[in-house]
């Protein structure tokens, strides 16, 4: 794809962003392998030096703790969940795109050509970079269908809702008995 065509695509995306609500979204940035933490530090310095904390709000390298056993001893080790990638929460503008794209160690955004594609709320939840609350319009006593997990396909009645924890309790009739199951909001659908 030619350079002018890439710039046109980026301009279209910027125009779309300016017409819609201007809220920060999560984008995935590809880096050289092993440079994830350096990219995070360099990008955070650039943002601070330019006073752009309102546009580039967060830069993270998702980590997970795993237990390794070496020489008979258990050891907790932090590992990168997505080696070669950094997550950036930002408002996409020409300037923010330029700053991220030209940070040392960055090879580009994840998306077609040079056009960054934001993560969906489901993808953000799945990657664990941010807890995106789910809005579920249900009440105690309503019927729901379980959409995932061991009780997938069963129907039940909501007995309790905990919005802070994003969980609910559902009474499911199994083998002639009512069984209480605690489920996440993402595991049910209103009938």
Short mmCIF file of C-alpha atoms in Angstrom, two decimals:
data_model
loop_
_atom_site.label_atom_id
_atom_site.label_comp_id
_atom_site.label_asym_id
_atom_site.label_seq_id
_atom_site.Cartn_x
_atom_site.Cartn_y
_atom_site.Cartn_z
CA UNK A 1 0.00 0.00 0.00
CA UNK A 2 1.41 3.39 -0.90
CA UNK A 3 2.37 5.93 1.77
CA UNK A 4 -0.29 8.44 0.65
CA UNK A 5 -2.97 5.77 0.73
CA UNK A 6 -1.95 4.80 4.28
CA UNK A 7 -2.14 8.45 5.31
CA UNK A 8 -5.60 8.75 3.71
CA UNK A 9 -6.80 5.71 5.67
CA UNK A 10 -5.42 7.18 8.89
CA UNK A 11 -7.09 10.53 8.12
CA UNK A 12 -10.43 8.71 7.59
CA UNK A 13 -10.03 7.00 10.95
CA UNK A 14 -9.17 10.29 12.67
CA UNK A 15 -12.24 11.91 11.12
CA UNK A 16 -14.41 9.00 12.33
CA UNK A 17 -12.96 9.40 15.85
CA UNK A 18 -13.59 13.15 15.88
CA UNK A 19 -17.20 12.72 14.77
CA UNK A 20 -17.90 10.09 17.43
CA UNK A 21 -17.46 10.53 21.15
CA UNK A 22 -13.82 11.17 21.91
CA UNK A 23 -13.06 8.59 24.56
CA UNK A 24 -9.87 6.67 25.10
CA UNK A 25 -9.80 3.14 23.68
CA UNK A 26 -7.32 0.30 24.06
CA UNK A 27 -4.97 -0.37 21.13
CA UNK A 28 -2.38 -3.11 20.69
CA UNK A 29 1.12 -2.04 19.69
CA UNK A 30 3.61 -4.54 18.22
CA UNK A 31 7.20 -4.23 19.49
CA UNK A 32 10.52 -5.89 18.94
CA UNK A 33 10.75 -9.03 21.07
CA UNK A 34 12.15 -8.23 24.50
CA UNK A 35 11.55 -4.47 24.13
CA UNK A 36 8.09 -4.37 25.71
CA UNK A 37 9.18 -2.76 29.00
CA UNK A 38 11.53 -0.33 27.23
CA UNK A 39 8.71 0.75 24.91
CA UNK A 40 6.43 1.25 27.95
CA UNK A 41 9.03 3.43 29.73
CA UNK A 42 9.95 5.43 26.59
CA UNK A 43 6.31 6.03 25.67
CA UNK A 44 5.43 7.12 29.21
CA UNK A 45 8.38 9.58 29.16
CA UNK A 46 7.25 11.02 25.81
CA UNK A 47 3.70 11.46 27.11
CA UNK A 48 4.94 13.18 30.28
CA UNK A 49 7.37 15.46 28.40
CA UNK A 50 4.64 16.58 25.99
CA UNK A 51 1.91 16.86 28.65
CA UNK A 52 -0.39 14.44 26.83
CA UNK A 53 -1.64 12.41 29.82
CA UNK A 54 -5.23 13.20 28.84
CA UNK A 55 -4.73 11.69 25.34
CA UNK A 56 -2.44 8.73 26.09
CA UNK A 57 -3.80 7.61 29.42
CA UNK A 58 -2.22 4.24 30.12
CA UNK A 59 0.53 1.99 28.77
CA UNK A 60 0.73 -1.58 30.03
CA UNK A 61 2.57 -4.84 29.43
CA UNK A 62 0.15 -7.58 30.63
CA UNK A 63 1.93 -9.92 33.07
CA UNK A 64 0.91 -13.13 34.83
CA UNK A 65 2.46 -14.96 37.76
CA UNK A 66 3.34 -18.61 37.20
CA UNK A 67 4.91 -21.14 39.55
CA UNK A 68 8.09 -22.86 38.44
CA UNK A 69 9.74 -25.74 40.22
CA UNK A 70 13.55 -25.71 39.97
CA UNK A 71 15.80 -27.97 42.03
CA UNK A 72 12.76 -29.06 44.04
CA UNK A 73 11.88 -25.50 45.07
CA UNK A 74 8.75 -23.61 44.09
CA UNK A 75 9.32 -20.14 42.71
CA UNK A 76 6.79 -17.56 41.51
CA UNK A 77 7.84 -15.96 38.24
CA UNK A 78 6.18 -13.06 36.35
CA UNK A 79 5.89 -13.63 32.62
CA UNK A 80 4.56 -11.50 29.78
CA UNK A 81 1.12 -12.70 28.70
CA UNK A 82 1.62 -11.37 25.14
CA UNK A 83 5.35 -11.24 24.32
CA UNK A 84 6.08 -8.65 21.65
CA UNK A 85 2.98 -6.55 22.40
CA UNK A 86 2.13 -3.52 24.54
CA UNK A 87 -1.39 -2.27 25.27
CA UNK A 88 -2.03 1.48 25.04
CA UNK A 89 -5.19 3.28 26.19
CA UNK A 90 -5.43 6.48 24.19
CA UNK A 91 -7.56 8.86 22.19
CA UNK A 92 -6.50 8.30 18.59
CA UNK A 93 -5.34 11.52 16.90
CA UNK A 94 -2.62 12.29 14.37
CA UNK A 95 -0.32 13.34 17.18
CA UNK A 96 -0.91 10.32 19.46
CA UNK A 97 -0.54 7.96 16.50
CA UNK A 98 2.76 9.64 15.58
CA UNK A 99 4.13 9.51 19.15
CA UNK A 100 3.33 5.82 19.63
CA UNK A 101 4.41 4.79 16.14
CA UNK A 102 7.76 6.58 16.43
CA UNK A 103 8.68 5.30 19.89
CA UNK A 104 11.93 3.32 19.80
CA UNK A 105 11.17 -0.42 19.67
CA UNK A 106 7.67 -0.07 18.19
CA UNK A 107 7.12 -1.81 14.86
CA UNK A 108 3.51 -0.68 14.43
CA UNK A 109 -0.08 -0.94 15.57
CA UNK A 110 -2.09 -4.12 15.25
CA UNK A 111 -4.51 -3.53 12.40
CA UNK A 112 -4.60 -3.46 8.61
CA UNK A 113 -1.77 -1.37 7.17
CA UNK A 114 -1.04 1.52 9.50
CA UNK A 115 -4.67 1.79 10.63
CA UNK A 116 -4.97 0.96 14.36
CA UNK A 117 -8.06 -1.00 15.37
CA UNK A 118 -9.28 -0.56 18.98
CA UNK A 119 -10.03 -3.59 21.14
CA UNK A 120 -13.68 -4.36 21.83
CA UNK A 121 -14.93 -4.40 25.42
CA UNK A 122 -14.99 -8.22 25.30
CA UNK A 123 -11.36 -8.29 24.13
CA UNK A 124 -10.35 -5.85 26.87
CA UNK A 125 -12.01 -8.10 29.48
CA UNK A 126 -10.38 -11.19 27.96
CA UNK A 127 -6.87 -9.70 27.95
CA UNK A 128 -7.30 -8.55 31.54
CA UNK A 129 -5.85 -5.07 31.00
CA UNK A 130 -8.94 -3.41 32.41
CA UNK A 131 -12.14 -4.54 34.08
CA UNK A 132 -14.88 -3.26 31.78
CA UNK A 133 -18.23 -3.42 33.62
CA UNK A 134 -21.04 -5.25 31.90
CA UNK A 135 -24.45 -3.63 31.90
CA UNK A 136 -27.03 -6.38 32.34
CA UNK A 137 -30.67 -5.26 32.36
CA UNK A 138 -32.18 -7.94 34.59
CA UNK A 139 -34.04 -8.13 37.89
CA UNK A 140 -34.44 -10.72 40.63
CA UNK A 141 -37.11 -13.21 39.54
CA UNK A 142 -36.39 -12.95 35.81
CA UNK A 143 -35.67 -15.99 33.65
CA UNK A 144 -32.24 -16.26 32.00
CA UNK A 145 -30.39 -18.73 29.81
CA UNK A 146 -26.86 -19.75 30.74
CA UNK A 147 -24.60 -19.15 27.71
CA UNK A 148 -21.27 -20.57 28.90
CA UNK A 149 -19.71 -22.80 31.51
CA UNK A 150 -20.74 -26.25 32.76
CA UNK A 151 -24.44 -25.29 32.88
CA UNK A 152 -24.51 -23.92 29.32
CA UNK A 153 -27.94 -24.28 27.73
CA UNK A 154 -29.82 -24.49 31.05
CA UNK A 155 -32.48 -21.96 31.97
CA UNK A 156 -32.87 -20.53 35.45
CA UNK A 157 -34.37 -17.82 37.62
CA UNK A 158 -32.27 -14.99 39.09
CA UNK A 159 -32.33 -15.04 42.90
CA UNK A 160 -29.63 -12.45 43.65
CA UNK A 161 -27.66 -9.76 41.76
CA UNK A 162 -24.29 -8.30 42.83
CA UNK A 163 -23.46 -5.43 40.44
CA UNK A 164 -20.13 -4.58 42.15
CA UNK A 165 -18.75 -8.09 41.62
CA UNK A 166 -20.55 -8.49 38.26
CA UNK A 167 -22.10 -11.76 39.49
CA UNK A 168 -25.54 -13.15 40.01
CA UNK A 169 -27.09 -16.23 41.59
CA UNK A 170 -29.40 -18.30 39.45
CA UNK A 171 -31.66 -21.13 40.56
CA UNK A 172 -31.43 -23.91 37.96
CA UNK A 173 -33.73 -26.94 37.92
CA UNK A 174 -31.60 -30.06 37.43
CA UNK A 175 -32.79 -33.65 37.88
CA UNK A 176 -35.96 -32.49 39.60
CA UNK A 177 -34.12 -30.32 42.15
CA UNK A 178 -33.34 -26.62 42.24
CA UNK A 179 -29.61 -25.91 42.32
CA UNK A 180 -28.13 -22.49 43.06
CA UNK A 181 -25.31 -21.40 40.73
CA UNK A 182 -23.16 -18.28 40.99
CA UNK A 183 -22.44 -16.91 37.52
CA UNK A 184 -20.68 -13.94 35.93
CA UNK A 185 -22.80 -11.41 34.01
CA UNK A 186 -21.16 -12.57 30.75
CA UNK A 187 -22.46 -16.12 31.30
CA UNK A 188 -26.18 -15.33 31.03
CA UNK A 189 -28.67 -13.92 28.56
CA UNK A 190 -32.12 -12.57 29.37
CA UNK A 191 -35.02 -14.64 28.00
#
